[in-house]
């Protein structure tokens, strides 16, 4: 619904927010699959980095697809590898993922994606200003650059141009856009799926020396990278405050996540996916009540 000024009125509505974390998004995949299996859907989803990839499959209602792809290709150099980095400038094999996998091996259901009225936004970081933007993914094919941008990790992927601006991983500027959703966009409440356990604290970015060389002409991006851990840890406190106030329903891994950014062990990936399923199942009645 739009108000008199043409601005979306999100009063009373619930949004879904999906944190990134590369292969740690296996937890998110498990959570979303249980939600889909029980018909738990929301009108709007904000995904960050790998969270946006999970959001694609959630909007297309393809249960199990994210888990299948990660388990099948975690050891495939065409998917994520230093070989891909050396040959394409990106550690993520986007051509393989978005063409071979998306179109042939495990086809993405574009028709179901388009038919689902849920709105999906990919959080990205503007390289020039070091600030977050939220690009809507209306069409899975036409807006794929927004998805590529939110998953473009600093130093190991190339920035992605969208509409004349260069963008990188949305987690740099806004790892869990809960303030944007609840304050700027005016949503009443949010389901927040995290990929780190509740006791986690982010450390300073260990690759700042390399970043200063690579992004020397982007001082605001460098500042965002250098301060990310401080903003992230503060944001987590905001999430807990929203939770206490009844505005956020948080689903997080029950203990420390042992899966790395790049994980080659499919057993670990499957275990994390199962943890996501178990947590979502355990919290399902509470989540349903939160949405009511």
PDB file of N, CA, C and O in Angstrom, residues 2 74 149 153 237 254 257-258 266 286 291:
ATOM      1  N   UNK A   2       0.504   2.257  -0.796  1.00  0.00           N
ATOM      2  CA  UNK A   2       1.230   3.511  -0.840  1.00  0.00           C
ATOM      3  C   UNK A   2       0.415   4.595  -0.131  1.00  0.00           C
ATOM      4  O   UNK A   2      -0.813   4.595  -0.186  1.00  0.00           O
ATOM      5  N   UNK A  74      30.677 -27.819  -3.167  1.00  0.00           N
ATOM      6  CA  UNK A  74      31.617 -27.184  -2.229  1.00  0.00           C
ATOM      7  C   UNK A  74      33.076 -27.524  -2.550  1.00  0.00           C
ATOM      8  O   UNK A  74      33.987 -26.771  -2.190  1.00  0.00           O
ATOM      9  N   UNK A 149      26.376  -8.216  -6.959  1.00  0.00           N
ATOM     10  CA  UNK A 149      26.983  -7.130  -6.187  1.00  0.00           C
ATOM     11  C   UNK A 149      26.977  -7.432  -4.696  1.00  0.00           C
ATOM     12  O   UNK A 149      27.985  -7.258  -4.008  1.00  0.00           O
ATOM     13  N   UNK A 153      32.600 -10.182  -2.442  1.00  0.00           N
ATOM     14  CA  UNK A 153      33.444  -9.990  -1.260  1.00  0.00           C
ATOM     15  C   UNK A 153      34.649  -9.127  -1.591  1.00  0.00           C
ATOM     16  O   UNK A 153      35.269  -9.304  -2.645  1.00  0.00           O
ATOM     17  N   UNK A 237      23.707  -5.512  19.256  1.00  0.00           N
ATOM     18  CA  UNK A 237      23.034  -5.022  20.463  1.00  0.00           C
ATOM     19  C   UNK A 237      21.664  -4.430  20.124  1.00  0.00           C
ATOM     20  O   UNK A 237      20.703  -4.583  20.877  1.00  0.00           O
ATOM     21  N   UNK A 254      22.534 -22.236  17.496  1.00  0.00           N
ATOM     22  CA  UNK A 254      22.508 -22.435  18.939  1.00  0.00           C
ATOM     23  C   UNK A 254      23.883 -22.416  19.598  1.00  0.00           C
ATOM     24  O   UNK A 254      23.986 -22.199  20.793  1.00  0.00           O
ATOM     25  N   UNK A 257      29.554 -21.507  15.282  1.00  0.00           N
ATOM     26  CA  UNK A 257      29.520 -22.120  13.960  1.00  0.00           C
ATOM     27  C   UNK A 257      30.935 -22.492  13.537  1.00  0.00           C
ATOM     28  O   UNK A 257      31.836 -21.652  13.538  1.00  0.00           O
ATOM     29  N   UNK A 258      31.134 -23.754  13.175  1.00  0.00           N
ATOM     30  CA  UNK A 258      32.455 -24.250  12.800  1.00  0.00           C
ATOM     31  C   UNK A 258      32.687 -24.235  11.296  1.00  0.00           C
ATOM     32  O   UNK A 258      33.764 -24.609  10.827  1.00  0.00           O
ATOM     33  N   UNK A 266      31.541 -31.405   3.191  1.00  0.00           N
ATOM     34  CA  UNK A 266      30.081 -31.450   3.051  1.00  0.00           C
ATOM     35  C   UNK A 266      29.372 -31.915   4.315  1.00  0.00           C
ATOM     36  O   UNK A 266      28.219 -31.541   4.546  1.00  0.00           O
ATOM     37  N   UNK A 286       6.253 -20.208  17.912  1.00  0.00           N
ATOM     38  CA  UNK A 286       6.517 -18.832  18.323  1.00  0.00           C
ATOM     39  C   UNK A 286       6.597 -17.911  17.126  1.00  0.00           C
ATOM     40  O   UNK A 286       6.098 -16.771  17.158  1.00  0.00           O
ATOM     41  N   UNK A 291       4.047 -13.610  13.740  1.00  0.00           N
ATOM     42  CA  UNK A 291       3.526 -13.102  12.462  1.00  0.00           C
ATOM     43  C   UNK A 291       2.050 -12.740  12.525  1.00  0.00           C
ATOM     44  O   UNK A 291       1.549 -12.006  11.680  1.00  0.00           O
TER      45      UNK A 291
END
